[in-house]
CSV table of C-alpha atoms in Angstrom, one decimal:
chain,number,residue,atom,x,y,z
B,5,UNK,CA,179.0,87.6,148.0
B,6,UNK,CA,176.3,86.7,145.4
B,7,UNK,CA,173.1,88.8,146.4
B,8,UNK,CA,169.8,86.4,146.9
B,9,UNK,CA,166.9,87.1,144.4
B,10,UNK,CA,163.6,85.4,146.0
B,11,UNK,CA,161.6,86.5,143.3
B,12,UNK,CA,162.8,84.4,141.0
B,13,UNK,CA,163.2,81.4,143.9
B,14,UNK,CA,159.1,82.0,144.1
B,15,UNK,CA,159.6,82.4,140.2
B,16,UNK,CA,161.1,79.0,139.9
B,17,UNK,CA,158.5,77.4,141.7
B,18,UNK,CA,155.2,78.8,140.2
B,19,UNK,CA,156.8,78.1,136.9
B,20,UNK,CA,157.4,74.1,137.7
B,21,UNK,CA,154.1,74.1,139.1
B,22,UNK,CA,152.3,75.9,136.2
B,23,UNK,CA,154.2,73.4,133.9
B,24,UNK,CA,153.1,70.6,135.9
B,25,UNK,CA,149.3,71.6,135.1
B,26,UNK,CA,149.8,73.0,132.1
B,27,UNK,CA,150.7,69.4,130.7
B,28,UNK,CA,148.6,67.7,132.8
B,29,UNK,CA,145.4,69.7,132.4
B,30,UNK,CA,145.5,73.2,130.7
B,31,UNK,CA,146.8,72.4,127.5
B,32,UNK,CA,144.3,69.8,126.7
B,33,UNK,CA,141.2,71.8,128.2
B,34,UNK,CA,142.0,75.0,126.5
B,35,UNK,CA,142.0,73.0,122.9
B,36,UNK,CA,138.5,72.1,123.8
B,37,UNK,CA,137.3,75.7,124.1
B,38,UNK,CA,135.7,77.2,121.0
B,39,UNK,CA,136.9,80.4,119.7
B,40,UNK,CA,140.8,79.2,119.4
B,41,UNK,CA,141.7,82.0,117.6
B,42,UNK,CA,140.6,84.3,120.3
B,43,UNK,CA,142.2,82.3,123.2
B,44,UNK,CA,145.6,80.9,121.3
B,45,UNK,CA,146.1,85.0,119.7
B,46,UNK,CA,145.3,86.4,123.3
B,47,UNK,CA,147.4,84.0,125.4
B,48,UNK,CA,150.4,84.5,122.5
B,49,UNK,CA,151.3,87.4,124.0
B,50,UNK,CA,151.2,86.7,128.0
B,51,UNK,CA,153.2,83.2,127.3
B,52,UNK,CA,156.6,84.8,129.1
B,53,UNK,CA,156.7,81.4,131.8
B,54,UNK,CA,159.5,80.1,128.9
B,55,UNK,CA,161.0,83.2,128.0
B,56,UNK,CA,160.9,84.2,132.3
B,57,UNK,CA,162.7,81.0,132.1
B,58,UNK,CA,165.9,81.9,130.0
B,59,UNK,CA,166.1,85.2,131.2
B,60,UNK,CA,166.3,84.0,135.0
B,61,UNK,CA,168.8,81.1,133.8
B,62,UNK,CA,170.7,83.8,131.7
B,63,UNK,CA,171.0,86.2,134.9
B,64,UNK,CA,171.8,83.8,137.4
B,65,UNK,CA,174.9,82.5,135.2
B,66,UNK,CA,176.3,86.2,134.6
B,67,UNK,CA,176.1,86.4,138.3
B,68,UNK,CA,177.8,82.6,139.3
B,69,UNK,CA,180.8,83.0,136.6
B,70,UNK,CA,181.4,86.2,137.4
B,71,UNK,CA,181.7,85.5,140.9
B,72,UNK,CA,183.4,82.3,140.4
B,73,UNK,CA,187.5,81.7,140.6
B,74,UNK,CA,187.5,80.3,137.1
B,75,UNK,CA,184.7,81.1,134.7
B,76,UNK,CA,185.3,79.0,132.3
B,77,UNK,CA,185.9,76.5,134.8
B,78,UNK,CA,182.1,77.3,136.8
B,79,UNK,CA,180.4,76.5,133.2
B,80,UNK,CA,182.1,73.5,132.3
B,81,UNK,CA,180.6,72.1,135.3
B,82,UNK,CA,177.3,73.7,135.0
B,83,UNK,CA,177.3,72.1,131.3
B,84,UNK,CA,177.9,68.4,132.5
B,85,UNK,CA,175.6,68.9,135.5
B,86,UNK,CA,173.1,69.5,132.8
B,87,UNK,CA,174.1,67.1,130.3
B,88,UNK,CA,174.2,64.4,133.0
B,89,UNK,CA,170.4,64.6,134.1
B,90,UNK,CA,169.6,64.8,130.4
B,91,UNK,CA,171.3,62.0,129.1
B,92,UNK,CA,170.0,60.0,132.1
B,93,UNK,CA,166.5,60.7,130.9
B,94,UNK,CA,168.1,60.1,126.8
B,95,UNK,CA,168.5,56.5,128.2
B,96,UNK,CA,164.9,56.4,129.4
B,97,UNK,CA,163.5,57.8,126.1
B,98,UNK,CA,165.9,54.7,124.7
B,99,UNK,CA,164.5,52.6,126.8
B,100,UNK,CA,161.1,53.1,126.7
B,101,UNK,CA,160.7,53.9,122.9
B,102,UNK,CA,163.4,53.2,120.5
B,103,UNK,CA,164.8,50.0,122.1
B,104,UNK,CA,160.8,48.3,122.0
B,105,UNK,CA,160.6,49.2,118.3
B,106,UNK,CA,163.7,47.5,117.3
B,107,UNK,CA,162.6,44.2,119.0
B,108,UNK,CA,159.3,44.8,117.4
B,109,UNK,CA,160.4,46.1,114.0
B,110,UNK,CA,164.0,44.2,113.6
B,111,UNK,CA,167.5,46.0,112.9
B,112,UNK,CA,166.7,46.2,109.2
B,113,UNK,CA,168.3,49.5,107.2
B,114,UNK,CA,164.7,51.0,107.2
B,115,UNK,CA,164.0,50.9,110.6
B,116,UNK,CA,167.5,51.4,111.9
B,117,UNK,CA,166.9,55.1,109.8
B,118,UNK,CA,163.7,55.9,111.7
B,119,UNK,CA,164.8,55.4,115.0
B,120,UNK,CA,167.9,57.5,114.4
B,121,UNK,CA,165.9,60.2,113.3
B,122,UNK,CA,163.4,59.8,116.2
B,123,UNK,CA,166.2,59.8,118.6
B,124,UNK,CA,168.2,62.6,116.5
B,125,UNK,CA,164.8,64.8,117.3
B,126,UNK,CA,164.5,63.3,120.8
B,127,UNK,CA,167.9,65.4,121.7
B,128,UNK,CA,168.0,68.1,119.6
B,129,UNK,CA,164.4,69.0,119.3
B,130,UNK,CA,161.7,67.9,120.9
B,131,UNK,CA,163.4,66.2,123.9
B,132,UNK,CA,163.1,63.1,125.3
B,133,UNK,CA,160.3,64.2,127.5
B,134,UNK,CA,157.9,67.0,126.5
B,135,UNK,CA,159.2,69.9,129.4
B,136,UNK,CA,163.0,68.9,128.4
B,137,UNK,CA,162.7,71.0,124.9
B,138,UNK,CA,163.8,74.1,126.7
B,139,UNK,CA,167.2,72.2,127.4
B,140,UNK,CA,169.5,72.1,124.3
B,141,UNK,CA,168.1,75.7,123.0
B,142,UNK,CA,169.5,76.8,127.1
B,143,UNK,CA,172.7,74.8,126.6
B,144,UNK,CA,173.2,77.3,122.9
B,145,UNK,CA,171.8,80.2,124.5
B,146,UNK,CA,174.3,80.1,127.7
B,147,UNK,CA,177.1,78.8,125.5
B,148,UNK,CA,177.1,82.2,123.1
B,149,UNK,CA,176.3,84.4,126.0
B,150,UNK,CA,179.5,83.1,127.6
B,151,UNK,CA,181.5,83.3,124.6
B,152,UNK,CA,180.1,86.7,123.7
B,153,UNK,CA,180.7,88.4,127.2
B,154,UNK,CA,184.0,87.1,127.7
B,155,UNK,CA,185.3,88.8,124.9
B,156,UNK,CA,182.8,91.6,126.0
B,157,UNK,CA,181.4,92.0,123.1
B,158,UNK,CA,178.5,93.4,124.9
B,159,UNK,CA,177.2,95.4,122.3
B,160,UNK,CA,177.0,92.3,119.5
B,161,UNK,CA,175.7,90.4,122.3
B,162,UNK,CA,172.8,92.7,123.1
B,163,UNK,CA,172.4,93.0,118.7
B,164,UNK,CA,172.2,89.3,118.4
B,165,UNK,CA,169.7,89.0,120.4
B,166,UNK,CA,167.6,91.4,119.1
B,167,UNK,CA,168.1,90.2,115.2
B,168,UNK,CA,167.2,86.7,116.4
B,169,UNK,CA,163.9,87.6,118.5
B,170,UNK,CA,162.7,89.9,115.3
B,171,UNK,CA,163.8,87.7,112.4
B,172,UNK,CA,161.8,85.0,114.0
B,173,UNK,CA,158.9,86.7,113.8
B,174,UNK,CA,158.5,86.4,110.0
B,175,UNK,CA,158.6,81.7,110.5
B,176,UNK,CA,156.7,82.0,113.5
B,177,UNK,CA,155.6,85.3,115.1
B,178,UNK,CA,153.6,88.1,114.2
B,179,UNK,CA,155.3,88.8,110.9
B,180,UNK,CA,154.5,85.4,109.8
B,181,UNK,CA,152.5,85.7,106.9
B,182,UNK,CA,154.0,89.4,105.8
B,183,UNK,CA,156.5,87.5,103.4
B,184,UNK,CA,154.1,85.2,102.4
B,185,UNK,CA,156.8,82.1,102.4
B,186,UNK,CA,154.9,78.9,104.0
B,187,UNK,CA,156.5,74.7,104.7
B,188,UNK,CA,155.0,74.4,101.0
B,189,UNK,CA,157.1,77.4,99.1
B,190,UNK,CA,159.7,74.7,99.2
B,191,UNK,CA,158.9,72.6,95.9
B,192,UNK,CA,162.0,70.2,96.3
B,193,UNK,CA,161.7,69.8,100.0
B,194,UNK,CA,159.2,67.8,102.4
B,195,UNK,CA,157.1,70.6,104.2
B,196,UNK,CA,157.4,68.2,107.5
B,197,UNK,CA,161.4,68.9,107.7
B,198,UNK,CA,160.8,72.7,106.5
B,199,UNK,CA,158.2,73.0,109.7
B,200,UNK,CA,161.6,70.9,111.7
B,201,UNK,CA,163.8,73.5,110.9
B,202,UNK,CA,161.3,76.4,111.5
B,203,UNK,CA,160.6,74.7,114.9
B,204,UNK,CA,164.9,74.6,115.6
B,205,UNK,CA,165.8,78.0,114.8
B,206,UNK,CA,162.3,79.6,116.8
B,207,UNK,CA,163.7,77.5,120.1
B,208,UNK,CA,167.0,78.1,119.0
B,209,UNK,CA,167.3,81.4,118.4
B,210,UNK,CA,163.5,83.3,119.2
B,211,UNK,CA,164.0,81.9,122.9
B,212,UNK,CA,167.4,80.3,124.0
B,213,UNK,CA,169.5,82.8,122.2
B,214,UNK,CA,167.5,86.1,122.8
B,215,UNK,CA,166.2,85.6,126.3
B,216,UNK,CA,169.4,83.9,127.8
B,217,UNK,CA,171.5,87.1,126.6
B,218,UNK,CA,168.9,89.4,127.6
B,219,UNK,CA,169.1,87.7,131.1
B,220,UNK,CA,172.6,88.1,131.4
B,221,UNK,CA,172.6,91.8,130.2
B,222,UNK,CA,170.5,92.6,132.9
B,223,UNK,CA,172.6,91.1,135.1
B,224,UNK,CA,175.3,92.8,133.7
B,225,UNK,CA,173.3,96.1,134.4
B,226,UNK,CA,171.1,95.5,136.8
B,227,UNK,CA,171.3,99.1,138.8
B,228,UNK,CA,170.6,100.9,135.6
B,229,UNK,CA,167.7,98.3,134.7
B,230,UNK,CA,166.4,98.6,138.2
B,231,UNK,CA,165.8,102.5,137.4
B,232,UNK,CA,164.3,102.2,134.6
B,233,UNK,CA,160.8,103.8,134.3
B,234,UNK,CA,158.2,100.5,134.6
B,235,UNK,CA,155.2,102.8,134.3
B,236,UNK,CA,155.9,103.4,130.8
B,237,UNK,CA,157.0,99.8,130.1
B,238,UNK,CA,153.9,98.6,131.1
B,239,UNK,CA,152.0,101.3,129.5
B,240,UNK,CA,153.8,100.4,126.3
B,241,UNK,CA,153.1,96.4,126.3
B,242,UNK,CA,149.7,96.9,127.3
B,243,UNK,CA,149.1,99.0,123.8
B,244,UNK,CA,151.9,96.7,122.0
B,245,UNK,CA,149.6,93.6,123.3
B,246,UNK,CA,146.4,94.9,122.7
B,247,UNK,CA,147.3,96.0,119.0
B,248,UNK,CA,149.1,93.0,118.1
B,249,UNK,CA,146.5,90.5,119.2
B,250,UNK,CA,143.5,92.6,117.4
B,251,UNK,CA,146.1,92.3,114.0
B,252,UNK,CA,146.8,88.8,114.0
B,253,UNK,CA,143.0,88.1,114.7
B,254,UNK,CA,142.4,90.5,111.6
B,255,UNK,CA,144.7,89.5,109.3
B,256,UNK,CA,145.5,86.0,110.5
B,257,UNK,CA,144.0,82.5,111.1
B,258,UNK,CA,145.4,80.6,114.0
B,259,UNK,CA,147.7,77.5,113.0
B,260,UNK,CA,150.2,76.3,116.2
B,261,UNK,CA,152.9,77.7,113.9
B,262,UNK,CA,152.7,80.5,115.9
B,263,UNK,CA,155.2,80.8,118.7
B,264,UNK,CA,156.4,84.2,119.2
B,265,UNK,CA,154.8,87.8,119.6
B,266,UNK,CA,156.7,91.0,119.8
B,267,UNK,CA,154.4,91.6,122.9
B,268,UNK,CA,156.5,88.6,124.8
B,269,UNK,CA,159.6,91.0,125.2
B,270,UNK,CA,158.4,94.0,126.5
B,271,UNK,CA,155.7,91.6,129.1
B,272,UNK,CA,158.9,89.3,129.9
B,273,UNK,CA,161.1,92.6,130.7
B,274,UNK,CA,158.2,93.6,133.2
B,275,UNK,CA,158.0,90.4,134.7
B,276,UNK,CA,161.5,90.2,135.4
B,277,UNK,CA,161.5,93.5,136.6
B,278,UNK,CA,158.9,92.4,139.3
B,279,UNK,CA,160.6,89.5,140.2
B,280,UNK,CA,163.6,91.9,141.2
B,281,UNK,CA,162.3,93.6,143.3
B,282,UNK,CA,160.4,91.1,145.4
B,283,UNK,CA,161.5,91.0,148.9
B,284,UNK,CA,161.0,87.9,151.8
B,285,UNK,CA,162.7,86.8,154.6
B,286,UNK,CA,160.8,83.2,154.2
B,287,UNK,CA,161.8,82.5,151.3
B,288,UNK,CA,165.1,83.5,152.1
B,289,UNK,CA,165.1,80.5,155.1
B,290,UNK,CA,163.1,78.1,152.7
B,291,UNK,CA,165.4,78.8,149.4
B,292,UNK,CA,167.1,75.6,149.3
B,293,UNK,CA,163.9,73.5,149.8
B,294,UNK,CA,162.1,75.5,147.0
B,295,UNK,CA,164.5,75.1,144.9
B,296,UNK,CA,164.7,71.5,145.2
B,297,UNK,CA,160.9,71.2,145.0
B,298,UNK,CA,160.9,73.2,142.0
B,299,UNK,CA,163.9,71.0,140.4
B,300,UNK,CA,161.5,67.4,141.2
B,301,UNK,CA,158.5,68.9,139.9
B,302,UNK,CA,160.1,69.9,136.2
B,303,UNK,CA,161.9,67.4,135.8
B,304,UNK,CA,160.0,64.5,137.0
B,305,UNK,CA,156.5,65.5,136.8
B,306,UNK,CA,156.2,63.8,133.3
B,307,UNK,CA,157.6,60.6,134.2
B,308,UNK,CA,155.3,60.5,137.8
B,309,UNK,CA,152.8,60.8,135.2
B,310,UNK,CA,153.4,58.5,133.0
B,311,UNK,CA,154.3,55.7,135.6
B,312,UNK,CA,151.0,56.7,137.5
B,313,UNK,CA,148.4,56.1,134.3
B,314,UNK,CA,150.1,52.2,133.6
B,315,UNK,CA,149.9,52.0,137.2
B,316,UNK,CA,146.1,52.9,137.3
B,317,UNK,CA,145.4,51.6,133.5
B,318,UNK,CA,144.8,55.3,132.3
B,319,UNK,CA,145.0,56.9,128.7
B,320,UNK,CA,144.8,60.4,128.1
B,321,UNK,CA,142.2,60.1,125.5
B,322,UNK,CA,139.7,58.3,128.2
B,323,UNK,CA,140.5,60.5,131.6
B,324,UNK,CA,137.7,62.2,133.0
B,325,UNK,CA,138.2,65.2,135.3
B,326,UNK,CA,138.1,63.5,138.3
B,327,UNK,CA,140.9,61.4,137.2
B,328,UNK,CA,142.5,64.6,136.0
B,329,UNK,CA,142.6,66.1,139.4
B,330,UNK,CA,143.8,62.1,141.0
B,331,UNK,CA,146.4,62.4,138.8
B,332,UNK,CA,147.4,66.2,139.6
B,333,UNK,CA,147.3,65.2,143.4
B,334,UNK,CA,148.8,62.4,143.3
B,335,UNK,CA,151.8,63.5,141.1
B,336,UNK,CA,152.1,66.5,143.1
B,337,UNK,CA,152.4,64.4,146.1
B,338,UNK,CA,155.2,61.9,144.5
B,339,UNK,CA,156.7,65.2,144.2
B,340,UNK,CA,156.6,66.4,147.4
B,341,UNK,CA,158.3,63.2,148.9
B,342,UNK,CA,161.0,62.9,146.7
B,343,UNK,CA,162.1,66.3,147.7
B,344,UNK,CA,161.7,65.2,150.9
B,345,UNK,CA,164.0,62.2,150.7
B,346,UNK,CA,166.5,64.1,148.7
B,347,UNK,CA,166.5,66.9,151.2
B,348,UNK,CA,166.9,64.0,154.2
B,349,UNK,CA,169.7,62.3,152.5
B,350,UNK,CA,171.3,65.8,151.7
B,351,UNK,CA,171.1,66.5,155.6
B,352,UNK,CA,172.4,62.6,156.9
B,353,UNK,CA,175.3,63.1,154.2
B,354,UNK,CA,176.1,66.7,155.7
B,355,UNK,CA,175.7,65.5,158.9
B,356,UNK,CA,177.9,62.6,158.2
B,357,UNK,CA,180.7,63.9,157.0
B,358,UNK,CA,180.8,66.8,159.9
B,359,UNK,CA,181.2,63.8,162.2
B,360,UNK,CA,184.3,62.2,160.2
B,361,UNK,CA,185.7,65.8,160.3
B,362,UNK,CA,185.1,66.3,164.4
B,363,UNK,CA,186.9,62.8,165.1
């Protein structure tokens, strides 16, 4: 029997909602602040909500295949689970932005070029909403930890991992400027497609790869992980944070090339650590609405959005605060009945089909 972890259920849900105002609100409102080297350097460090993110999706798929009858089986669905809600919001992107420009911009060679590239970038990088990057660099990340630990190649797994999070450093952590290798080194090449492809292999690799295997090799070992000695852990990323930030504001000028901190694995680890070890009977009772909640609110929060702004004749550039918060509330609340109505439907179908099995 799987054990229950409501940690990372609370996890989960603080995460979706952080997301939710981060998009809405933070982001924009931090830019605004002077100082950005100061805030963006400082707040490099303590950004572990994404890596959090992979390393609770890499644990909790260690623990379902290896409880499951058929591993490879259990991932093959959780794969077209996935790639079902995000090609239903593909079509959208389609929808609302490549399909307009080809009536407004005609099916000519040109144009017909642009779109696929827009779309090509739409999946594979960006995503076709802004929260629904962290997809494709999961689906990688899941796929080679699978690969890796069924062949239990435990120790590659856990080298990988590592290689990836510190190579990245030098395009777009800490280490960035130490080779001194920029988009423009690259005479023959656009910079714009050299900043792409630093942008692919930081999600890619500095995230989906390092954080999903790290998840699942705590999984693996979670008794010996659970003992570890957190006093020194934290002692160590508080020095490891404070250093690094006072380096990169010494010898660096913030750009948003910078994605990664050394500081983000030891903090994550801690985190995680936490999250273990949280205990609550509530939660336990609520888990299932939660996690629905949790589900609505990232994945729907940026369509709610959008949807509410035509519906009130709102751009981003001319919101006020108040209309910030309207917009916070009243997402939050489209949010809160949807899960509702899923969670009713969920109970009429269960209850439906215990009647057809009674008579």
């Amino acid at each position: 029997m799987r054990k229950f972890y409501p940690g990372i259920t609370l996890f989960k849900l603080a995460g979706s909602l952080l997301v939710l105002v981060a998009h809405l609100m933070l982001i924009r409102y931090m830019a605004l602040l002077p100082g950005q080297a100061i805030i963006q350097f400082t707040s490099l460090a303590t950004r572990i909500v994404v890596p959090c993110f992979y390393v609770v999706a890499g644990f909790l798929a260690y623990k379902s295949w290896t409880h499951a009858d058929s591993p490879r089986s259990y991932m093959l669905k959780y794969f077209k689970r996935i790639g079902i809600i995000y090609a239903l919001f593909c079509c959208l992107f389609i929808a609302g932005s490549i399909f307009p420009k080809l009536v407004s911009d005609g099916l000519g060679t040109g144009n017909l070029m642009i779109q696929a590239k827009v779309l090509f970038m739409a999946i594979f990088l960006n995503g076709p909403f802004i929260q629904f990057w962290f997809i494709p660099p999961l689906v990688f990340g899941l796929l080679a930890a699978f690969v890796l630990f069924q062949k239990q190649y435990f120790r590659l797994a856990a080298g990988l991992a590592l290689l990836g999070f510190v190579s990245m450093q030098f395009v777009s952590g800490s280490l960035k400027t130490v080779l001194g290798i920029t988009a423009e080194s690259y005479s023959s090449i656009d910079p714009i497609y050299i900043g792409y492809l630093y942008l692919f292999v930081t999600r890619y690799i500095g995230f989906g790869l390092t954080f999903v295997i790290i998840g699942a090799l705590i999984a693996k070992y979670e008794e010996g992980f659970l003992k570890l000695n957190m006093k020194r852990m934290v002692t160590f990323a508080i020095v490891l944070t404070i250093v690094e930030t006072a380096l990169l504001l010494i010898f660096s000028e913030w750009t948003t090339d910078y994605k990664l901190a050394f500081s983000m694995l030891p903090n994550t680890l801690i985190i995680f650590y936490g999250l273990l070890r949280i205990q609550s009977k509530t939660v336990h009772q609520y888990n299932k609405a939660i996690s629905l909640f949790s589900m609505v609110v990232f994945f729907g929060h940026i369509l709610f959005m959008q949807v509410n702004m035509k519906l009130f004749g709102w751009s981003v550039d001319g919101m006020g605060m108040l209309q910030d918060f309207m917009l916070l509330l009243l997402t939050f609340g489209e949010c809160v009945a949807i899960t509702a109505c899923l969670r009713g439907a969920a109970r009429l179908g269960a209850a439906r089909q215990a009647d057809k099995v009674s008579a």
